[in-house]
mmCIF file of C-alpha atoms in Angstrom:
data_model
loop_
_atom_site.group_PDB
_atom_site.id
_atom_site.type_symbol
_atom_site.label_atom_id
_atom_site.label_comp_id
_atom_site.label_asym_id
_atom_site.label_seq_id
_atom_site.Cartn_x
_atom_site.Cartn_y
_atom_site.Cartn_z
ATOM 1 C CA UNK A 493 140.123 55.891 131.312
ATOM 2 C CA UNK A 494 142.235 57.648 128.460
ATOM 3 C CA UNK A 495 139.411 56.655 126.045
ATOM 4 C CA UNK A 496 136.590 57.780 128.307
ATOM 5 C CA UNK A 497 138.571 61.144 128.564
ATOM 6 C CA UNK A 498 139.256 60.828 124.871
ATOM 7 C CA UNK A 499 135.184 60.893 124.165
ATOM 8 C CA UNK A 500 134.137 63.356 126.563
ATOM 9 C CA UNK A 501 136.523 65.694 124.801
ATOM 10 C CA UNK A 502 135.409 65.090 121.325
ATOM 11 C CA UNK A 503 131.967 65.662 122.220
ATOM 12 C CA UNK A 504 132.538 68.761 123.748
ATOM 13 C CA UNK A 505 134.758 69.758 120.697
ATOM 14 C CA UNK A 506 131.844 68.870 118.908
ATOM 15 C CA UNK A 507 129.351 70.341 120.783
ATOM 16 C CA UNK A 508 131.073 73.740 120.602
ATOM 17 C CA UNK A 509 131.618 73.543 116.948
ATOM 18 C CA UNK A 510 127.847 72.460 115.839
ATOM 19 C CA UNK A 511 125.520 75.434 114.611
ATOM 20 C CA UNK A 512 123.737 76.961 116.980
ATOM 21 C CA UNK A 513 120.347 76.116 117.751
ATOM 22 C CA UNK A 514 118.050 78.937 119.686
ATOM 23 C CA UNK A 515 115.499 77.259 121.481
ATOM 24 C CA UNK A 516 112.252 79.143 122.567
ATOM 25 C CA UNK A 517 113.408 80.206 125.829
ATOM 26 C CA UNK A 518 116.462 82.206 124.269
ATOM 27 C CA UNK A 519 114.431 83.004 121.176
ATOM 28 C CA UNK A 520 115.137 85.289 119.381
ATOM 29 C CA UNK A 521 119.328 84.746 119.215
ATOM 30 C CA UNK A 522 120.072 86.653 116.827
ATOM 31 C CA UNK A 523 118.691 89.148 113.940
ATOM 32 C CA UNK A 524 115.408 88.585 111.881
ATOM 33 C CA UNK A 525 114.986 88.469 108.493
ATOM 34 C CA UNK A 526 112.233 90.425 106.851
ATOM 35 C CA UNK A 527 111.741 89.507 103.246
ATOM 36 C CA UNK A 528 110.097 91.735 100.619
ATOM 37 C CA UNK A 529 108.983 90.111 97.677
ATOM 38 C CA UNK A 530 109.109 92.848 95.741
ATOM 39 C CA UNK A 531 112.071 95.210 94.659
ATOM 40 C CA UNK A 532 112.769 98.285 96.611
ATOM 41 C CA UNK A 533 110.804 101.213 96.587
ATOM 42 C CA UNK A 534 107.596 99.488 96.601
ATOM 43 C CA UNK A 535 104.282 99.947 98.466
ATOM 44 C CA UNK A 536 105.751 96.154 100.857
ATOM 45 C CA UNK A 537 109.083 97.571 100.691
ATOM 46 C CA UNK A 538 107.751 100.937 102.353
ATOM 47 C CA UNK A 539 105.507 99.934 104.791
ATOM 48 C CA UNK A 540 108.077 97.037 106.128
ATOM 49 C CA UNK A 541 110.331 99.456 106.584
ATOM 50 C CA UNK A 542 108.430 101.355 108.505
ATOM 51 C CA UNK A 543 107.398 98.437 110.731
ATOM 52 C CA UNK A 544 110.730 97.064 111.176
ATOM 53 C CA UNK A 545 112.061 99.381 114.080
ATOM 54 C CA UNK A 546 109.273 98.561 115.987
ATOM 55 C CA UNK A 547 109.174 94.605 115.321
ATOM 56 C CA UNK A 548 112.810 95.101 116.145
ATOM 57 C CA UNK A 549 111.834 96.907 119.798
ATOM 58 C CA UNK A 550 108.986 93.971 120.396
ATOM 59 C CA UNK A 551 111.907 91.314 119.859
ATOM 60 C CA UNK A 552 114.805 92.584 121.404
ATOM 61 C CA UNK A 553 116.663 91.901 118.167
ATOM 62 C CA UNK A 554 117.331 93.671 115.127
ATOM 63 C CA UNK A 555 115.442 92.985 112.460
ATOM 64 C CA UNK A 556 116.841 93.902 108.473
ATOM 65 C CA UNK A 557 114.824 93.642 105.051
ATOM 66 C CA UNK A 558 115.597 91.579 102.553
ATOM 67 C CA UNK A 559 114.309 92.262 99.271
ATOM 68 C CA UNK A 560 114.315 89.381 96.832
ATOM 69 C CA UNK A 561 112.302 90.132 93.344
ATOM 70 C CA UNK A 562 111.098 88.249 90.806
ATOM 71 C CA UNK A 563 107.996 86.211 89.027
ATOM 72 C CA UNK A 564 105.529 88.631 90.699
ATOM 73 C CA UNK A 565 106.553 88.099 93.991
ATOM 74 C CA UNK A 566 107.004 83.994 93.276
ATOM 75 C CA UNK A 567 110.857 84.201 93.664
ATOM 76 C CA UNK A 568 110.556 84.728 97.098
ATOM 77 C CA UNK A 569 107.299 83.191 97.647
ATOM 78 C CA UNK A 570 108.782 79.504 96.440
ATOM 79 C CA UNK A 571 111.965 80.053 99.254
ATOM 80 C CA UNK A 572 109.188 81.362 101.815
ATOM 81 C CA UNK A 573 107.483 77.540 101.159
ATOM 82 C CA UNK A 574 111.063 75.415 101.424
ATOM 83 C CA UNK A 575 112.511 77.364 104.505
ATOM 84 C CA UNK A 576 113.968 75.044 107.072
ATOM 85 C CA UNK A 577 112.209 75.426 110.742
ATOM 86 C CA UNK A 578 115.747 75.053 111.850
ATOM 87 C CA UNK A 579 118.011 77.284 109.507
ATOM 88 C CA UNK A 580 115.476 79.215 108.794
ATOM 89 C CA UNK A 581 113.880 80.148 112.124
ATOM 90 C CA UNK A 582 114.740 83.507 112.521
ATOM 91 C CA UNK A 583 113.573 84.534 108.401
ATOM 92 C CA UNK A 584 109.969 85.729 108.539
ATOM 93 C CA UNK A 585 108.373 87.395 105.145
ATOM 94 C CA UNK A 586 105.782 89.307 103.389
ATOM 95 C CA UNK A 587 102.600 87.438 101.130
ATOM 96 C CA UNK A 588 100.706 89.619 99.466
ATOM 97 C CA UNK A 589 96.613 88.677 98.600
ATOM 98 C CA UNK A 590 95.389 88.348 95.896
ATOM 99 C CA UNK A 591 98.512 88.395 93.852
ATOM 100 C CA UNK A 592 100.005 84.961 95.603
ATOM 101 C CA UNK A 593 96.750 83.370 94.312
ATOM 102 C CA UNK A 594 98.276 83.363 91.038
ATOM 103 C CA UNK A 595 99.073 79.835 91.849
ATOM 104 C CA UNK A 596 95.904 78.876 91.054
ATOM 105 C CA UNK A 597 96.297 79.717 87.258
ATOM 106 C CA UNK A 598 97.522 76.541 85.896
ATOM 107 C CA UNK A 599 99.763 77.424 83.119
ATOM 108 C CA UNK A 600 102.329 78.274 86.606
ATOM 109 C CA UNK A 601 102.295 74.816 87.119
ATOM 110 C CA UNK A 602 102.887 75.732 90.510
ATOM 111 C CA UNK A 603 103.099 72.857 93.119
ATOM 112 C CA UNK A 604 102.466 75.204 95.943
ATOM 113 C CA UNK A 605 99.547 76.421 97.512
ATOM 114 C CA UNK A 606 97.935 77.394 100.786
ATOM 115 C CA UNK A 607 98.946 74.838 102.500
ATOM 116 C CA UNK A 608 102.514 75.591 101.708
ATOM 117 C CA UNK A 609 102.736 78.404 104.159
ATOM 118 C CA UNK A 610 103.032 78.599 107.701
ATOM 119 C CA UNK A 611 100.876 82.070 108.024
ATOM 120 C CA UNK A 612 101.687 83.972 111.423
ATOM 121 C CA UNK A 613 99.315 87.182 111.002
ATOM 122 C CA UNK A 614 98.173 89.816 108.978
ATOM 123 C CA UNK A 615 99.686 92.901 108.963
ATOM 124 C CA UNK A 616 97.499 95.634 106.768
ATOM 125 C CA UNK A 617 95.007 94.992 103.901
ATOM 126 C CA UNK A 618 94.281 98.142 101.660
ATOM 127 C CA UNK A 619 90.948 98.066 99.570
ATOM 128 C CA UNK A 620 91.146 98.802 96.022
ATOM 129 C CA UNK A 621 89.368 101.914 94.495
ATOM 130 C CA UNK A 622 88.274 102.414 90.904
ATOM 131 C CA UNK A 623 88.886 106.280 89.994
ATOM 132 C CA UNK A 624 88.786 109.050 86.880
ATOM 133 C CA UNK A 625 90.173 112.011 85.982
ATOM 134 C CA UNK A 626 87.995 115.095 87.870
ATOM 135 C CA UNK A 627 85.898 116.341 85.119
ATOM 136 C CA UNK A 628 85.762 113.767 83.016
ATOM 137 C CA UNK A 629 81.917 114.267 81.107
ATOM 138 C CA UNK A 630 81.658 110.489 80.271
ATOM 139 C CA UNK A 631 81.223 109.561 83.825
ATOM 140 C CA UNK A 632 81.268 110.966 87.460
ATOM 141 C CA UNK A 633 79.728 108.011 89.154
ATOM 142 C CA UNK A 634 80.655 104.204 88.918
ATOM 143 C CA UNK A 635 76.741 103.459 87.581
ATOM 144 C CA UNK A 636 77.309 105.993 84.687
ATOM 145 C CA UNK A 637 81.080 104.202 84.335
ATOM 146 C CA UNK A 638 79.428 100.674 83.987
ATOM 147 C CA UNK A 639 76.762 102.005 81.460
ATOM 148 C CA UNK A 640 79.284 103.489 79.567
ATOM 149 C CA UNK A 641 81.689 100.671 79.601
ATOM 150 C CA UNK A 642 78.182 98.225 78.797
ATOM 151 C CA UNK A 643 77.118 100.896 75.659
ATOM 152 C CA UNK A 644 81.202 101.011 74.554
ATOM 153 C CA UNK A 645 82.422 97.721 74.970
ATOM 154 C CA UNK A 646 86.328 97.506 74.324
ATOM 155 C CA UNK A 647 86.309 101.321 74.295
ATOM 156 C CA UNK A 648 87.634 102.533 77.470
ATOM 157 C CA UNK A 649 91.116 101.855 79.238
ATOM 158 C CA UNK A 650 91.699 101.456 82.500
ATOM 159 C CA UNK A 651 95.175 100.591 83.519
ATOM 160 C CA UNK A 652 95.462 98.211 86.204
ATOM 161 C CA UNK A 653 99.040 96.959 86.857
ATOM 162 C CA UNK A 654 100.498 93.837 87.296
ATOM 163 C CA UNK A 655 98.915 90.728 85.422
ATOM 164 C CA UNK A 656 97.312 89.121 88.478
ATOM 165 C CA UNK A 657 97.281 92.364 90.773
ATOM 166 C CA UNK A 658 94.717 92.922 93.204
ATOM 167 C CA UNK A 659 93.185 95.697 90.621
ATOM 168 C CA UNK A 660 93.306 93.875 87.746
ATOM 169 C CA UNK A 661 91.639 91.076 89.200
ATOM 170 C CA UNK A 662 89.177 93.457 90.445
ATOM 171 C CA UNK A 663 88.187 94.635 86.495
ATOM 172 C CA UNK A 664 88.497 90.538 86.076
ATOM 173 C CA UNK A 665 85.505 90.281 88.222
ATOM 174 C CA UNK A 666 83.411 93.067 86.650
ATOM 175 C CA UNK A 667 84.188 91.577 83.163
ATOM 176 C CA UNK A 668 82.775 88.703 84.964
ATOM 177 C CA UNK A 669 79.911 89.152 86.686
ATOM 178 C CA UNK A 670 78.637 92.358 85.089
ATOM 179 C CA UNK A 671 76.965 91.432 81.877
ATOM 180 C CA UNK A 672 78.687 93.099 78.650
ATOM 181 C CA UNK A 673 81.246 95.049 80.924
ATOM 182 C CA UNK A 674 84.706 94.968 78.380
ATOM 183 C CA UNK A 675 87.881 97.297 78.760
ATOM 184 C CA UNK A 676 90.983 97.480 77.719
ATOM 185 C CA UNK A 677 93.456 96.932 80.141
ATOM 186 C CA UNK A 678 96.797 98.533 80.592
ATOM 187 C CA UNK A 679 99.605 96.181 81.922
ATOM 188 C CA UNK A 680 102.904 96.696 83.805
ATOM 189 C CA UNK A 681 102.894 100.059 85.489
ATOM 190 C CA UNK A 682 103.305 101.389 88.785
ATOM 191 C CA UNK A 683 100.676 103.573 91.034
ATOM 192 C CA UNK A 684 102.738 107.272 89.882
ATOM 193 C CA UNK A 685 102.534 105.580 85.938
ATOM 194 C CA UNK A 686 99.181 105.302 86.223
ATOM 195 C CA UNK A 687 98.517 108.588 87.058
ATOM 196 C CA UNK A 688 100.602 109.914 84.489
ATOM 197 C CA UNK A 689 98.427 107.605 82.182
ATOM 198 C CA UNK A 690 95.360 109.183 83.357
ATOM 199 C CA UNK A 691 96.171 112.572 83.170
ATOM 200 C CA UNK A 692 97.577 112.026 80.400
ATOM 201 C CA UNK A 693 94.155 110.215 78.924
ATOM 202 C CA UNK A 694 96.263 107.514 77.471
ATOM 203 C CA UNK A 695 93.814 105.820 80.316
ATOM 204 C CA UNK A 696 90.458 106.204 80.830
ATOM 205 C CA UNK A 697 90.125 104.952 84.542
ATOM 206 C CA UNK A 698 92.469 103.020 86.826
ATOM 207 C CA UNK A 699 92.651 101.076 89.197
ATOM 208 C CA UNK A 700 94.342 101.170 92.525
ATOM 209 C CA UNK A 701 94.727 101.310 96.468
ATOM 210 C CA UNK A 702 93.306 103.979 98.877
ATOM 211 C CA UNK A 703 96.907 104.210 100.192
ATOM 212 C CA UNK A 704 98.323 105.603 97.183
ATOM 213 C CA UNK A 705 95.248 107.795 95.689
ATOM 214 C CA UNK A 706 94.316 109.429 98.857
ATOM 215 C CA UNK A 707 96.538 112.146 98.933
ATOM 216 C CA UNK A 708 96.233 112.791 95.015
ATOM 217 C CA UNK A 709 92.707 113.571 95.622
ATOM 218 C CA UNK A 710 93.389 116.489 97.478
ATOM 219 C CA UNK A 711 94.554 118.105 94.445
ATOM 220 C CA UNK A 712 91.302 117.918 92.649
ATOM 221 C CA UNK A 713 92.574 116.022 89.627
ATOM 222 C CA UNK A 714 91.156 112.708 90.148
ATOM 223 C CA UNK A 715 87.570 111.371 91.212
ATOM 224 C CA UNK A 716 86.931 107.851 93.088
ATOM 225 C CA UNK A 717 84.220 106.057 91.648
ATOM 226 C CA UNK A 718 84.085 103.192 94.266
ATOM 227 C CA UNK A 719 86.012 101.652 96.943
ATOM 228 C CA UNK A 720 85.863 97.702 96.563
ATOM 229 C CA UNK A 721 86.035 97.011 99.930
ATOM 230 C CA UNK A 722 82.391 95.494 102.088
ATOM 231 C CA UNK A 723 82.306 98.857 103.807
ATOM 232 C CA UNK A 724 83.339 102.448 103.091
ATOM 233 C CA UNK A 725 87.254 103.186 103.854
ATOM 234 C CA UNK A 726 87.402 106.043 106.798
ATOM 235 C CA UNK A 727 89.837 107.729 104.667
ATOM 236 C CA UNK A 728 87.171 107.943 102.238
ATOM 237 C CA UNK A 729 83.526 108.158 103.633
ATOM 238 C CA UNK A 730 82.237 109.873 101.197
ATOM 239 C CA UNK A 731 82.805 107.391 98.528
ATOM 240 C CA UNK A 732 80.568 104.414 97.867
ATOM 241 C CA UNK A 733 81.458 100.913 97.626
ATOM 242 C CA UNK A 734 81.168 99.412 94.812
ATOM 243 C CA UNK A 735 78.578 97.376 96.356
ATOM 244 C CA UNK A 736 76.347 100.197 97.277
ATOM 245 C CA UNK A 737 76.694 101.694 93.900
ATOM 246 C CA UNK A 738 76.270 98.789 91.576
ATOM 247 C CA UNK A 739 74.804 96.064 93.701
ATOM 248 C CA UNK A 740 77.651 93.416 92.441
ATOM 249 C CA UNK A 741 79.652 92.586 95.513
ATOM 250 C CA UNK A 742 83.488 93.427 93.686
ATOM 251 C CA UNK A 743 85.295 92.720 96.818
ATOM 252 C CA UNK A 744 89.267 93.099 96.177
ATOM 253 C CA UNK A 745 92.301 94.728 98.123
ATOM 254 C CA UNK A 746 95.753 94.459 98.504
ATOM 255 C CA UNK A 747 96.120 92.234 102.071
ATOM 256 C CA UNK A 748 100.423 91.679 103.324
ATOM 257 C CA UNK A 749 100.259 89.001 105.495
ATOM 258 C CA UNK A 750 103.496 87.141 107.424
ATOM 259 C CA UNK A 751 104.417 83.950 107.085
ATOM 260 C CA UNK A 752 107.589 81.771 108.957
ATOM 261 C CA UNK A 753 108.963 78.856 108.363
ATOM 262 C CA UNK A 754 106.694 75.516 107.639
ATOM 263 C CA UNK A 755 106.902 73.337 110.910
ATOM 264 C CA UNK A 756 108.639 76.526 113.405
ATOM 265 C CA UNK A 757 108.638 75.250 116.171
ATOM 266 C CA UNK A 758 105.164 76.386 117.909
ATOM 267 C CA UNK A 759 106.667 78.487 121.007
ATOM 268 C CA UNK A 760 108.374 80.470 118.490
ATOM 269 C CA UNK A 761 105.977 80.815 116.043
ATOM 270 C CA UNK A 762 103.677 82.665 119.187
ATOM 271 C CA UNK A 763 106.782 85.042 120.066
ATOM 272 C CA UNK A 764 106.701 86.075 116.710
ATOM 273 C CA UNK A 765 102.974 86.303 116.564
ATOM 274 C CA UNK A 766 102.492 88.287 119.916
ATOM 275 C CA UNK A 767 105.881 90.332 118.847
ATOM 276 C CA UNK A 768 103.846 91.256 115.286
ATOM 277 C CA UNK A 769 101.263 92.187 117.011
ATOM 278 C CA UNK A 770 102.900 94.233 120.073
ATOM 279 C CA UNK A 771 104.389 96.282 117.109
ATOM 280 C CA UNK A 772 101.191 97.190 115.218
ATOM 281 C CA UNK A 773 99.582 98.305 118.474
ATOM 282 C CA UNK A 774 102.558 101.124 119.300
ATOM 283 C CA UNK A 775 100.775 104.119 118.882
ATOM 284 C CA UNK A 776 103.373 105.839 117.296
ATOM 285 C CA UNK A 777 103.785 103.180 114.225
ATOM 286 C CA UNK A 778 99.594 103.098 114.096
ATOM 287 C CA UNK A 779 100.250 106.838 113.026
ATOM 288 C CA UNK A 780 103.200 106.334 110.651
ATOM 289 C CA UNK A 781 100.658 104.133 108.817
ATOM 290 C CA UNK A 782 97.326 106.421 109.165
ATOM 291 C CA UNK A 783 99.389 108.827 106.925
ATOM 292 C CA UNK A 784 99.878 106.387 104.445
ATOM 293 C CA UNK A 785 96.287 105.631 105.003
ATOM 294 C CA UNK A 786 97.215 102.438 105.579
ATOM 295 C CA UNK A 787 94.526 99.761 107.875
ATOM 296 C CA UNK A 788 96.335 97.632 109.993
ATOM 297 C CA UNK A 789 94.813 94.180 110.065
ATOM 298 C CA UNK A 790 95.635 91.475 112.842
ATOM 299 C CA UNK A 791 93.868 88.740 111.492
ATOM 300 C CA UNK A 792 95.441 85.273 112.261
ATOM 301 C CA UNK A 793 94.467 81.681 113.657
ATOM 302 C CA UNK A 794 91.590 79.973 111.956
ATOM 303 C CA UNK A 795 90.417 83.576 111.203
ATOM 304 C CA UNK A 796 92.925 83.831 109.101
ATOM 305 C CA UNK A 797 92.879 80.574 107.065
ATOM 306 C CA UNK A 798 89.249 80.964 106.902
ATOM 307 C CA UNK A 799 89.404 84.382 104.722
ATOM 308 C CA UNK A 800 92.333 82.957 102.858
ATOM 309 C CA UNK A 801 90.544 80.010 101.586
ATOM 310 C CA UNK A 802 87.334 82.472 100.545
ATOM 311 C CA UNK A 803 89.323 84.481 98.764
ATOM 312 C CA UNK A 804 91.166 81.490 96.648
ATOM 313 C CA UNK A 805 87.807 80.362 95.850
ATOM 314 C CA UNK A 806 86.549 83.630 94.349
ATOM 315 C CA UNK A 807 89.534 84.058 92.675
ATOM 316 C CA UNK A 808 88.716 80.345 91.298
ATOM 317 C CA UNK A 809 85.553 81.490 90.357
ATOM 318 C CA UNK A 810 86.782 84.802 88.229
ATOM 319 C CA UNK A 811 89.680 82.703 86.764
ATOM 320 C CA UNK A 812 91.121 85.983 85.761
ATOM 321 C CA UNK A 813 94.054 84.194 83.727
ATOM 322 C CA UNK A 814 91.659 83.340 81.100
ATOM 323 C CA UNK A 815 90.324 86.696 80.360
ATOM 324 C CA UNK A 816 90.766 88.305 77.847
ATOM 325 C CA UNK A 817 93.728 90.881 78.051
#
């Protein structure tokens, strides 16, 4: 009897002191993590900061960024790929397209890919734009940019960013696909240093997102040459794509998509999922983002995986990392 009681308290003891486990009928327990894989202050940073009060609302739980920098968004990336279903169940993060395709150069020698991640949903995607100063005699219109470019090869500078970046891969694909198109390209600088660069004409053109430029163009200092999205952004309807003005399909954006842990449990990955998607339907965070111009995207499922593994192959194809810099 004494060692029957003797058992039935250790377990309990032990019991009581294990971790706690949420299952999916008490899930979410406890706060979420929302990691940023870029420092503070950036476009991610921003908008998930926006979103969080509302994800927080849809969940019942408070929800608090967490930005971890670092190898263009790698860092965090690499943890996003290793996170325990268990430990890590309430941790949910940002991946941002094209730049996480980076894995495909293979000087990374990166061991993850797609597969790596368990994807949830998108969240916004935000086509690139090419643009100029206002003025600028060379060229008003992307056709008269290209020819240009084509009669100057080397010539003009167009600063694009990050090495990798949704807009430099964008001039990657021209350089590709467009015969004799050449720039120089400016590395390493944010959207407001690329403006300065511009007006500035240390650059000759750069490259960008709708969310950022729109407002600028209000001031009548810069002109949009194209938007590189398959159809024209609302924000800007009067602007072709580049598409329509070129006939060379230069598709590229800047897509944030949400990932959990690999193997969450499946009940939990749906509260998430529904939660995520509750939140970008509240009207009043729909209009927090329309004034960053910002398109809210709910792709997920097959959908999802689908577009992802289209865009890894045209990145493939453009094999930006062995461009010319």
């Amino acid at each position: 009897m004494k060692r029957l009681i003797f058992g039935a308290v250790a377990l309990a003891l032990a019991v009581a002191l294990a971790p706690s486990i949420s299952t999916a009928a008490d899930y979410p327990s406890k706060p979420i993590k929302l990691v940023v894989p870029w420092k503070v202050g950036g476009g991610t940073d921003r908008s998930a900061r926006i979103f969080a009060p509302f994800l927080s609302k849809a969940l019942g739980v408070p929800v608090n960024i967490i930005n971890i920098s670092g190898g263009g968004g790698w860092v965090a990336w690499a943890q996003m790929a290793a996170w325990d279903p268990k430990k890590e169940d309430h941790t949910i993060g940002f991946i941002n397209f094209p730049h996480m395709l980076s894995y495909l150069n293979p000087k990374m020698k990166n061991k993850n890919n797609l597969k790596s991640f368990n994807f949830l949903t998108g969240h916004s995607i935000d086509p690139c734009i090419w643009a100029v100063r206002e003025g600028d005699p060379r060229f008003s219109t992307l056709p008269q940019f290209i020819k240009y470019v084509v009669d100057h090869p080397n010539e003009v500078k167009v600063s694009v960013g990050g090495f990798g970046s949704d807009d430099h891969q964008a001039v990657a694909f021209a350089e590709k696909f467009i015969p004799g198109f050449k720039v120089k390209k400016i590395f390493g600088n944010n959207d407001a240093k690329k403006l300065q660069e511009l007006y500035g004409k240390t650059a000759d053109a750069v490259g960008g997102n709708i969310s950022y430029f729109v407002p600028h163009m209000t001031e009548g200092k810069l002109r949009t040459l194209a938007v590189l999205g398959k159809e024209r952004s609302r924000y800007l309807p009067n602007t072709p794509t580049f598409a329509e003005a070129s006939g060379v399909g230069n598709f590229n954006f800047a897509a944030r998509v949400l990932v959990a842990a690999p193997g969450l449990d499946p009940a939990k990955k749906k509260i998430l999922t529904d939660a995520i998607h509750k939140a970008i339907d509240t009207p009043d965070y729909a209009v927090r983002e329309l004034k960053n111009s910002n398109t809210l995207w709910k792709l997920n499922g097959a959908e999802l995986d689908s577009f992802l593994e289209g865009l890894a192959g045209t990145v493939n194809k453009v094999k930006f990392w062995e461009l010319p810099k």
